Amino acid sequence: GFQKFMVDNSYFLELYFLTRAVQEGGGRARVFIPYLGYSRADKIEKRGEPNRLKVVAGLFAGLKIKPRILDIHNAASLRFFKGAKIESALPLLAGAIKNIVSNKADLIVVAPDYGARDRAKQFAKYLGISKVMVIRKKRIGRQVRFGKITTDLKGKTVIIVDDILDTGSTLYGAAKIVKNLGASRVLAAVVHGMFSGTALKNFKKSKIDKLYVTNSLYHRRLPTKIKALDLSNLLPRYKKATGVSP
C-alpha cells in the first residue's frame, strides 16, 4: 500500500539528489540498485492510475544513467529502462545452500508459483541439479490458494526459490505443501526479504527450516533461522563489469 511506498520514495529522492550532485560536480555516476521500489507496479491496475514503474524509469532517463538492478521482479520491465542491466544474487544464495547440503540426489528445487519458475530453474542450474517442481497458485483477493499436488517428496530436501518475500503467504503456503508431501527438510532462498506486516511472526510458525535472503532490504534483527547474505560479495563482479566499483 501507500505507506510501504513512502519508504521507497525517500530512497529514490536520496539517489536522485546524490546522482545529480556527482554529475554537477563533473563526475560520472554509476548506479547499482539492490532493491527496485515499485518493481511489482509495472502495470496499470486501476483506471486513472499511472504505470508507477514506468514513471520511476523516467527519472533514471532524466539523469541519463543506465542502472544495474538486482533481480528485478519481472525481467520484461527492463524495457522501461534504457540501457539498464540485471544483476543476480541467485549464485550467492545457491553458494550458501551448497554449504549445508551434501547429497545432490536428494535435492529438489520448487517454484512456489508459475511466476517463479524461470528463477527456480536458474537456481537449480547453479546447484547442478535438474529437478524443479512448480506449484500452481491462484490469488483471490488477499487469499492464496494452491493447486493439488501428488508428488512424493519423502526424504527429499526441498529448496523453495522466489525473488520477494512480502507477507510470506506464498512462501509459507508452499512450505506447508512440500512438508505434507514428505519433505524431510525445507529450505528457502529469496533475494528480497521485505517481511511486511506479520511476516516475521508467521515465519516462526512456518515449516521452513532455514531461510536465506540478501541484505537488499535492511532489517535490524531477524530470527536465527533467517540468514541475510551480504551483497558486498557481488561488488567484485560489478567492478569487473563496469570498470569501477559502485
PDB file of C-alpha atoms in Angstrom:
ATOM      1  CA  GLY A   1       0.000   0.000   0.000  1.00  0.00           C
ATOM      2  CA  PHE A   2       0.841   3.679   0.140  1.00  0.00           C
ATOM      3  CA  GLN A   3       2.726   3.544   3.445  1.00  0.00           C
ATOM      4  CA  LYS A   4       5.120   0.915   2.096  1.00  0.00           C
ATOM      5  CA  PHE A   5       5.827   3.014  -0.981  1.00  0.00           C
ATOM      6  CA  MET A   6       6.725   6.020   1.181  1.00  0.00           C
ATOM      7  CA  VAL A   7       9.983   4.325   2.192  1.00  0.00           C
ATOM      8  CA  ASP A   8      10.800   3.667  -1.440  1.00  0.00           C
ATOM      9  CA  ASN A   9      10.107   7.316  -2.305  1.00  0.00           C
ATOM     10  CA  SER A  10      12.592   8.650   0.236  1.00  0.00           C
ATOM     11  CA  TYR A  11      15.321   6.387  -1.126  1.00  0.00           C
ATOM     12  CA  PHE A  12      14.558   7.420  -4.699  1.00  0.00           C
ATOM     13  CA  LEU A  13      14.915  11.080  -3.784  1.00  0.00           C
ATOM     14  CA  GLU A  14      18.211  10.450  -1.982  1.00  0.00           C
ATOM     15  CA  LEU A  15      19.523   8.554  -5.003  1.00  0.00           C
ATOM     16  CA  TYR A  16      18.328  11.283  -7.361  1.00  0.00           C
ATOM     17  CA  PHE A  17      19.947  14.082  -5.341  1.00  0.00           C
ATOM     18  CA  LEU A  18      23.212  12.190  -4.886  1.00  0.00           C
ATOM     19  CA  THR A  19      23.453  11.341  -8.580  1.00  0.00           C
ATOM     20  CA  ARG A  20      22.754  14.970  -9.500  1.00  0.00           C
ATOM     21  CA  ALA A  21      25.449  16.149  -7.101  1.00  0.00           C
ATOM     22  CA  VAL A  22      28.003  13.814  -8.686  1.00  0.00           C
ATOM     23  CA  GLN A  23      27.085  14.931 -12.206  1.00  0.00           C
ATOM     24  CA  GLU A  24      27.042  18.636 -11.375  1.00  0.00           C
ATOM     25  CA  GLY A  25      30.459  18.205  -9.769  1.00  0.00           C
ATOM     26  CA  GLY A  26      31.829  16.904 -13.061  1.00  0.00           C
ATOM     27  CA  GLY A  27      31.751  13.223 -12.111  1.00  0.00           C
ATOM     28  CA  ARG A  28      30.104  10.202 -13.678  1.00  0.00           C
ATOM     29  CA  ALA A  29      27.573   8.274 -11.615  1.00  0.00           C
ATOM     30  CA  ARG A  30      27.201   4.505 -11.878  1.00  0.00           C
ATOM     31  CA  VAL A  31      24.151   3.204 -10.037  1.00  0.00           C
ATOM     32  CA  PHE A  32      23.619  -0.236  -8.537  1.00  0.00           C
ATOM     33  CA  ILE A  33      20.106  -0.787  -7.156  1.00  0.00           C
ATOM     34  CA  PRO A  34      19.819  -3.644  -4.623  1.00  0.00           C
ATOM     35  CA  TYR A  35      16.027  -3.411  -4.477  1.00  0.00           C
ATOM     36  CA  LEU A  36      13.962  -1.504  -7.015  1.00  0.00           C
ATOM     37  CA  GLY A  37      10.899   0.030  -5.396  1.00  0.00           C
ATOM     38  CA  TYR A  38       7.700  -0.229  -7.472  1.00  0.00           C
ATOM     39  CA  SER A  39       9.151  -3.230  -9.332  1.00  0.00           C
ATOM     40  CA  ARG A  40       5.795  -5.013  -8.970  1.00  0.00           C
ATOM     41  CA  ALA A  41       3.844  -1.906 -10.010  1.00  0.00           C
ATOM     42  CA  ASP A  42       4.640  -2.486 -13.693  1.00  0.00           C
ATOM     43  CA  LYS A  43       1.009  -2.473 -14.839  1.00  0.00           C
ATOM     44  CA  ILE A  44      -1.910  -0.085 -14.587  1.00  0.00           C
ATOM     45  CA  GLU A  45      -4.214  -1.684 -12.018  1.00  0.00           C
ATOM     46  CA  LYS A  46      -6.980   0.921 -11.876  1.00  0.00           C
ATOM     47  CA  ARG A  47      -8.290   3.491 -14.304  1.00  0.00           C
ATOM     48  CA  GLY A  48      -6.714   6.879 -13.704  1.00  0.00           C
ATOM     49  CA  GLU A  49      -3.506   5.485 -12.190  1.00  0.00           C
ATOM     50  CA  PRO A  50      -0.113   5.676 -13.914  1.00  0.00           C
ATOM     51  CA  ASN A  51       2.274   2.832 -14.519  1.00  0.00           C
ATOM     52  CA  ARG A  52       4.414   3.571 -11.462  1.00  0.00           C
ATOM     53  CA  LEU A  53       7.457   1.637 -12.607  1.00  0.00           C
ATOM     54  CA  LYS A  54       7.438   3.462 -15.933  1.00  0.00           C
ATOM     55  CA  VAL A  55       7.440   6.762 -14.030  1.00  0.00           C
ATOM     56  CA  VAL A  56      10.445   5.595 -12.000  1.00  0.00           C
ATOM     57  CA  ALA A  57      12.244   4.613 -15.192  1.00  0.00           C
ATOM     58  CA  GLY A  58      11.620   8.124 -16.499  1.00  0.00           C
ATOM     59  CA  LEU A  59      13.519   9.551 -13.511  1.00  0.00           C
ATOM     60  CA  PHE A  60      16.578   7.497 -14.429  1.00  0.00           C
ATOM     61  CA  ALA A  61      16.235   8.520 -18.077  1.00  0.00           C
ATOM     62  CA  GLY A  62      16.254  12.157 -16.962  1.00  0.00           C
ATOM     63  CA  LEU A  63      19.529  11.555 -15.139  1.00  0.00           C
ATOM     64  CA  LYS A  64      20.936   9.849 -18.254  1.00  0.00           C
ATOM     65  CA  ILE A  65      22.203   6.856 -16.277  1.00  0.00           C
ATOM     66  CA  LYS A  66      21.968   3.145 -17.014  1.00  0.00           C
ATOM     67  CA  PRO A  67      21.335   1.436 -13.677  1.00  0.00           C
ATOM     68  CA  ARG A  68      22.240  -2.127 -12.796  1.00  0.00           C
ATOM     69  CA  ILE A  69      19.278  -3.631 -10.964  1.00  0.00           C
ATOM     70  CA  LEU A  70      19.403  -6.637  -8.661  1.00  0.00           C
ATOM     71  CA  ASP A  71      16.839  -9.307  -9.553  1.00  0.00           C
ATOM     72  CA  ILE A  72      14.040  -7.115 -10.856  1.00  0.00           C
ATOM     73  CA  HIS A  73      10.645  -8.747 -10.270  1.00  0.00           C
ATOM     74  CA  ASN A  74       9.750  -9.050 -13.954  1.00  0.00           C
ATOM     75  CA  ALA A  75      12.586  -9.107 -16.491  1.00  0.00           C
ATOM     76  CA  ALA A  76      10.209  -7.745 -19.142  1.00  0.00           C
ATOM     77  CA  SER A  77      10.072  -4.491 -17.141  1.00  0.00           C
ATOM     78  CA  LEU A  78      13.591  -3.676 -18.308  1.00  0.00           C
ATOM     79  CA  ARG A  79      12.015  -2.296 -21.478  1.00  0.00           C
ATOM     80  CA  PHE A  80      11.156   0.807 -19.454  1.00  0.00           C
ATOM     81  CA  PHE A  81      14.820   1.393 -18.545  1.00  0.00           C
ATOM     82  CA  LYS A  82      17.107   2.450 -21.362  1.00  0.00           C
ATOM     83  CA  GLY A  83      20.411   0.575 -21.128  1.00  0.00           C
ATOM     84  CA  ALA A  84      19.694  -0.979 -17.714  1.00  0.00           C
ATOM     85  CA  LYS A  85      21.025  -4.442 -16.884  1.00  0.00           C
ATOM     86  CA  ILE A  86      20.084  -7.077 -14.329  1.00  0.00           C
ATOM     87  CA  GLU A  87      22.459  -8.366 -11.700  1.00  0.00           C
ATOM     88  CA  SER A  88      21.527 -11.552  -9.874  1.00  0.00           C
ATOM     89  CA  ALA A  89      22.009 -12.712  -6.305  1.00  0.00           C
ATOM     90  CA  LEU A  90      20.989 -16.278  -7.175  1.00  0.00           C
ATOM     91  CA  PRO A  91      24.630 -17.508  -7.364  1.00  0.00           C
ATOM     92  CA  LEU A  92      25.236 -16.021  -3.907  1.00  0.00           C
ATOM     93  CA  LEU A  93      22.176 -17.759  -2.477  1.00  0.00           C
ATOM     94  CA  ALA A  94      22.986 -21.039  -4.224  1.00  0.00           C
ATOM     95  CA  GLY A  95      26.505 -20.940  -2.802  1.00  0.00           C
ATOM     96  CA  ALA A  96      25.096 -20.671   0.721  1.00  0.00           C
ATOM     97  CA  ILE A  97      22.781 -23.631   0.108  1.00  0.00           C
ATOM     98  CA  LYS A  98      25.655 -25.733  -1.247  1.00  0.00           C
ATOM     99  CA  ASN A  99      27.490 -25.284   2.043  1.00  0.00           C
ATOM    100  CA  ILE A 100      24.765 -27.017   4.049  1.00  0.00           C
ATOM    101  CA  VAL A 101      23.671 -29.856   1.728  1.00  0.00           C
ATOM    102  CA  SER A 102      25.722 -32.954   0.980  1.00  0.00           C
ATOM    103  CA  ASN A 103      23.744 -35.208  -1.339  1.00  0.00           C
ATOM    104  CA  LYS A 104      22.503 -33.538  -4.538  1.00  0.00           C
ATOM    105  CA  ALA A 105      20.453 -36.622  -5.364  1.00  0.00           C
ATOM    106  CA  ASP A 106      18.072 -35.743  -2.524  1.00  0.00           C
ATOM    107  CA  LEU A 107      17.595 -32.122  -3.597  1.00  0.00           C
ATOM    108  CA  ILE A 108      14.636 -30.690  -5.444  1.00  0.00           C
ATOM    109  CA  VAL A 109      14.043 -27.013  -6.245  1.00  0.00           C
ATOM    110  CA  VAL A 110      10.480 -25.725  -6.008  1.00  0.00           C
ATOM    111  CA  ALA A 111       8.904 -22.616  -7.530  1.00  0.00           C
ATOM    112  CA  PRO A 112       6.029 -21.509  -5.261  1.00  0.00           C
ATOM    113  CA  ASP A 113       4.100 -20.220  -8.271  1.00  0.00           C
ATOM    114  CA  TYR A 114       4.368 -20.090 -12.049  1.00  0.00           C
ATOM    115  CA  GLY A 115       5.975 -16.636 -11.965  1.00  0.00           C
ATOM    116  CA  ALA A 116       8.972 -18.030 -10.068  1.00  0.00           C
ATOM    117  CA  ARG A 117       9.530 -20.924 -12.479  1.00  0.00           C
ATOM    118  CA  ASP A 118      12.369 -19.430 -14.553  1.00  0.00           C
ATOM    119  CA  ARG A 119      14.154 -18.173 -11.445  1.00  0.00           C
ATOM    120  CA  ALA A 120      13.869 -21.631  -9.844  1.00  0.00           C
ATOM    121  CA  LYS A 121      15.251 -23.300 -12.980  1.00  0.00           C
ATOM    122  CA  GLN A 122      18.239 -20.952 -12.994  1.00  0.00           C
ATOM    123  CA  PHE A 123      18.835 -21.615  -9.312  1.00  0.00           C
ATOM    124  CA  ALA A 124      18.774 -25.369  -9.941  1.00  0.00           C
ATOM    125  CA  LYS A 125      21.464 -24.940 -12.601  1.00  0.00           C
ATOM    126  CA  TYR A 126      23.706 -23.174 -10.088  1.00  0.00           C
ATOM    127  CA  LEU A 127      23.262 -26.164  -7.783  1.00  0.00           C
ATOM    128  CA  GLY A 128      23.964 -28.609 -10.609  1.00  0.00           C
ATOM    129  CA  ILE A 129      20.584 -30.348 -10.406  1.00  0.00           C
ATOM    130  CA  SER A 130      17.688 -30.694 -12.835  1.00  0.00           C
ATOM    131  CA  LYS A 131      14.750 -31.440 -10.538  1.00  0.00           C
ATOM    132  CA  VAL A 132      12.396 -28.456 -10.467  1.00  0.00           C
ATOM    133  CA  MET A 133       8.773 -28.555  -9.362  1.00  0.00           C
ATOM    134  CA  VAL A 134       6.250 -25.751  -9.887  1.00  0.00           C
ATOM    135  CA  ILE A 135       3.327 -25.247  -7.523  1.00  0.00           C
ATOM    136  CA  ARG A 136       0.286 -23.727  -9.161  1.00  0.00           C
ATOM    137  CA  LYS A 137      -1.202 -20.829  -7.234  1.00  0.00           C
ATOM    138  CA  LYS A 138      -4.302 -18.692  -7.531  1.00  0.00           C
ATOM    139  CA  ARG A 139      -4.734 -15.420  -5.647  1.00  0.00           C
ATOM    140  CA  ILE A 140      -8.299 -14.495  -4.742  1.00  0.00           C
ATOM    141  CA  GLY A 141      -8.313 -11.071  -3.118  1.00  0.00           C
ATOM    142  CA  ARG A 142      -5.817 -11.345  -0.267  1.00  0.00           C
ATOM    143  CA  GLN A 143      -6.095 -15.122  -0.050  1.00  0.00           C
ATOM    144  CA  VAL A 144      -3.694 -17.530  -1.734  1.00  0.00           C
ATOM    145  CA  ARG A 145      -4.913 -20.924  -2.918  1.00  0.00           C
ATOM    146  CA  PHE A 146      -2.652 -23.658  -4.236  1.00  0.00           C
ATOM    147  CA  GLY A 147      -3.359 -26.393  -6.758  1.00  0.00           C
ATOM    148  CA  LYS A 148      -3.376 -30.069  -5.800  1.00  0.00           C
ATOM    149  CA  ILE A 149      -0.004 -31.833  -5.916  1.00  0.00           C
ATOM    150  CA  THR A 150       0.615 -35.573  -5.524  1.00  0.00           C
ATOM    151  CA  THR A 151       4.412 -35.723  -5.961  1.00  0.00           C
ATOM    152  CA  ASP A 152       6.134 -37.924  -3.376  1.00  0.00           C
ATOM    153  CA  LEU A 153       8.856 -35.900  -1.639  1.00  0.00           C
ATOM    154  CA  LYS A 154       9.629 -38.373   1.115  1.00  0.00           C
ATOM    155  CA  GLY A 155      13.227 -37.964   2.311  1.00  0.00           C
ATOM    156  CA  LYS A 156      13.894 -35.013  -0.019  1.00  0.00           C
ATOM    157  CA  THR A 157      15.459 -31.691   0.846  1.00  0.00           C
ATOM    158  CA  VAL A 158      13.287 -29.078  -0.826  1.00  0.00           C
ATOM    159  CA  ILE A 159      14.547 -25.592  -1.708  1.00  0.00           C
ATOM    160  CA  ILE A 160      11.822 -23.047  -2.424  1.00  0.00           C
ATOM    161  CA  VAL A 161      13.054 -20.170  -4.595  1.00  0.00           C
ATOM    162  CA  ASP A 162      11.480 -16.751  -5.153  1.00  0.00           C
ATOM    163  CA  ASP A 163      12.521 -13.138  -5.633  1.00  0.00           C
ATOM    164  CA  ILE A 164      10.426 -11.356  -2.981  1.00  0.00           C
ATOM    165  CA  LEU A 165       9.040 -12.323   0.410  1.00  0.00           C
ATOM    166  CA  ASP A 166       6.394  -9.735   1.237  1.00  0.00           C
ATOM    167  CA  THR A 167       3.721 -11.069   3.597  1.00  0.00           C
ATOM    168  CA  GLY A 168       5.069 -14.599   3.246  1.00  0.00           C
ATOM    169  CA  SER A 169       1.720 -16.182   2.366  1.00  0.00           C
ATOM    170  CA  THR A 170       3.031 -17.717  -0.860  1.00  0.00           C
ATOM    171  CA  LEU A 171       6.316 -18.998   0.567  1.00  0.00           C
ATOM    172  CA  TYR A 172       4.862 -20.330   3.818  1.00  0.00           C
ATOM    173  CA  GLY A 173       1.976 -21.974   1.987  1.00  0.00           C
ATOM    174  CA  ALA A 174       4.368 -23.706  -0.386  1.00  0.00           C
ATOM    175  CA  ALA A 175       6.495 -24.896   2.538  1.00  0.00           C
ATOM    176  CA  LYS A 176       3.449 -26.450   4.183  1.00  0.00           C
ATOM    177  CA  ILE A 177       2.571 -28.269   0.957  1.00  0.00           C
ATOM    178  CA  VAL A 178       6.018 -29.822   0.417  1.00  0.00           C
ATOM    179  CA  LYS A 179       6.262 -30.778   4.090  1.00  0.00           C
ATOM    180  CA  ASN A 180       2.908 -32.578   3.834  1.00  0.00           C
ATOM    181  CA  LEU A 181       4.260 -34.392   0.772  1.00  0.00           C
ATOM    182  CA  GLY A 182       7.041 -35.881   2.895  1.00  0.00           C
ATOM    183  CA  ALA A 183       9.986 -33.471   2.563  1.00  0.00           C
ATOM    184  CA  SER A 184      12.499 -34.124   5.327  1.00  0.00           C
ATOM    185  CA  ARG A 185      13.908 -30.590   5.223  1.00  0.00           C
ATOM    186  CA  VAL A 186      12.560 -27.370   3.776  1.00  0.00           C
ATOM    187  CA  LEU A 187      14.960 -24.586   2.826  1.00  0.00           C
ATOM    188  CA  ALA A 188      14.108 -21.328   1.091  1.00  0.00           C
ATOM    189  CA  ALA A 189      16.146 -18.851  -0.952  1.00  0.00           C
ATOM    190  CA  VAL A 190      14.659 -15.405  -1.558  1.00  0.00           C
ATOM    191  CA  VAL A 191      16.504 -12.361  -2.886  1.00  0.00           C
ATOM    192  CA  HIS A 192      14.465  -9.578  -1.284  1.00  0.00           C
ATOM    193  CA  GLY A 193      13.128 -10.071   2.247  1.00  0.00           C
ATOM    194  CA  MET A 194      10.503  -7.371   2.793  1.00  0.00           C
ATOM    195  CA  PHE A 195       8.753  -9.096   5.734  1.00  0.00           C
ATOM    196  CA  SER A 196       5.664  -6.892   5.671  1.00  0.00           C
ATOM    197  CA  GLY A 197       3.058  -6.939   8.430  1.00  0.00           C
ATOM    198  CA  THR A 198       3.105 -10.199  10.391  1.00  0.00           C
ATOM    199  CA  ALA A 199       5.515 -11.966   8.017  1.00  0.00           C
ATOM    200  CA  LEU A 200       8.230 -12.492  10.651  1.00  0.00           C
ATOM    201  CA  LYS A 201       5.732 -13.639  13.264  1.00  0.00           C
ATOM    202  CA  ASN A 202       4.224 -16.111  10.810  1.00  0.00           C
ATOM    203  CA  PHE A 203       7.667 -17.328   9.778  1.00  0.00           C
ATOM    204  CA  LYS A 204       8.186 -18.767  13.256  1.00  0.00           C
ATOM    205  CA  LYS A 205       5.116 -20.951  12.714  1.00  0.00           C
ATOM    206  CA  SER A 206       6.051 -21.960   9.157  1.00  0.00           C
ATOM    207  CA  LYS A 207       7.518 -25.265   8.002  1.00  0.00           C
ATOM    208  CA  ILE A 208      10.737 -23.640   6.765  1.00  0.00           C
ATOM    209  CA  ASP A 209      13.864 -24.955   8.485  1.00  0.00           C
ATOM    210  CA  LYS A 210      16.197 -22.277   7.108  1.00  0.00           C
ATOM    211  CA  LEU A 211      15.573 -19.182   5.011  1.00  0.00           C
ATOM    212  CA  TYR A 212      18.278 -17.356   3.062  1.00  0.00           C
ATOM    213  CA  VAL A 213      17.723 -13.788   1.913  1.00  0.00           C
ATOM    214  CA  THR A 214      20.081 -10.944   0.979  1.00  0.00           C
ATOM    215  CA  ASN A 215      20.526  -7.609   2.716  1.00  0.00           C
ATOM    216  CA  SER A 216      18.999  -5.749  -0.250  1.00  0.00           C
ATOM    217  CA  LEU A 217      16.477  -4.535   2.339  1.00  0.00           C
ATOM    218  CA  TYR A 218      17.739  -3.686   5.807  1.00  0.00           C
ATOM    219  CA  HIS A 219      16.347  -5.270   8.972  1.00  0.00           C
ATOM    220  CA  ARG A 220      17.825  -4.569  12.371  1.00  0.00           C
ATOM    221  CA  ARG A 221      17.115  -8.052  13.685  1.00  0.00           C
ATOM    222  CA  LEU A 222      15.982 -11.327  12.105  1.00  0.00           C
ATOM    223  CA  PRO A 223      15.170 -14.734  13.631  1.00  0.00           C
ATOM    224  CA  THR A 224      18.096 -17.157  13.898  1.00  0.00           C
ATOM    225  CA  LYS A 225      16.594 -19.355  11.176  1.00  0.00           C
ATOM    226  CA  ILE A 226      16.848 -16.468   8.700  1.00  0.00           C
ATOM    227  CA  LYS A 227      20.277 -15.734   7.234  1.00  0.00           C
ATOM    228  CA  ALA A 228      20.818 -12.439   5.396  1.00  0.00           C
ATOM    229  CA  LEU A 229      23.697 -12.696   2.906  1.00  0.00           C
ATOM    230  CA  ASP A 230      25.857  -9.637   2.334  1.00  0.00           C
ATOM    231  CA  LEU A 231      25.565  -8.190  -1.170  1.00  0.00           C
ATOM    232  CA  SER A 232      29.016  -6.631  -0.927  1.00  0.00           C
ATOM    233  CA  ASN A 233      30.193 -10.036  -2.161  1.00  0.00           C
ATOM    234  CA  LEU A 234      28.762  -9.043  -5.551  1.00  0.00           C
ATOM    235  CA  LEU A 235      30.858  -5.873  -5.823  1.00  0.00           C
ATOM    236  CA  PRO A 236      33.948  -7.517  -7.386  1.00  0.00           C
ATOM    237  CA  ARG A 237      31.709  -8.816 -10.189  1.00  0.00           C
ATOM    238  CA  TYR A 238      30.171  -5.358 -10.567  1.00  0.00           C
ATOM    239  CA  LYS A 239      33.578  -3.750 -10.754  1.00  0.00           C
ATOM    240  CA  LYS A 240      34.667  -6.179 -13.472  1.00  0.00           C
ATOM    241  CA  ALA A 241      31.505  -5.424 -15.488  1.00  0.00           C
ATOM    242  CA  THR A 242      31.682  -1.632 -15.241  1.00  0.00           C
ATOM    243  CA  GLY A 243      35.354  -0.915 -14.694  1.00  0.00           C
ATOM    244  CA  VAL A 244      34.712   0.777 -11.360  1.00  0.00           C
ATOM    245  CA  SER A 245      33.107  -0.196  -8.073  1.00  0.00           C
ATOM    246  CA  PRO A 246      29.754   1.483  -7.329  1.00  0.00           C
TER     247      PRO A 246
END
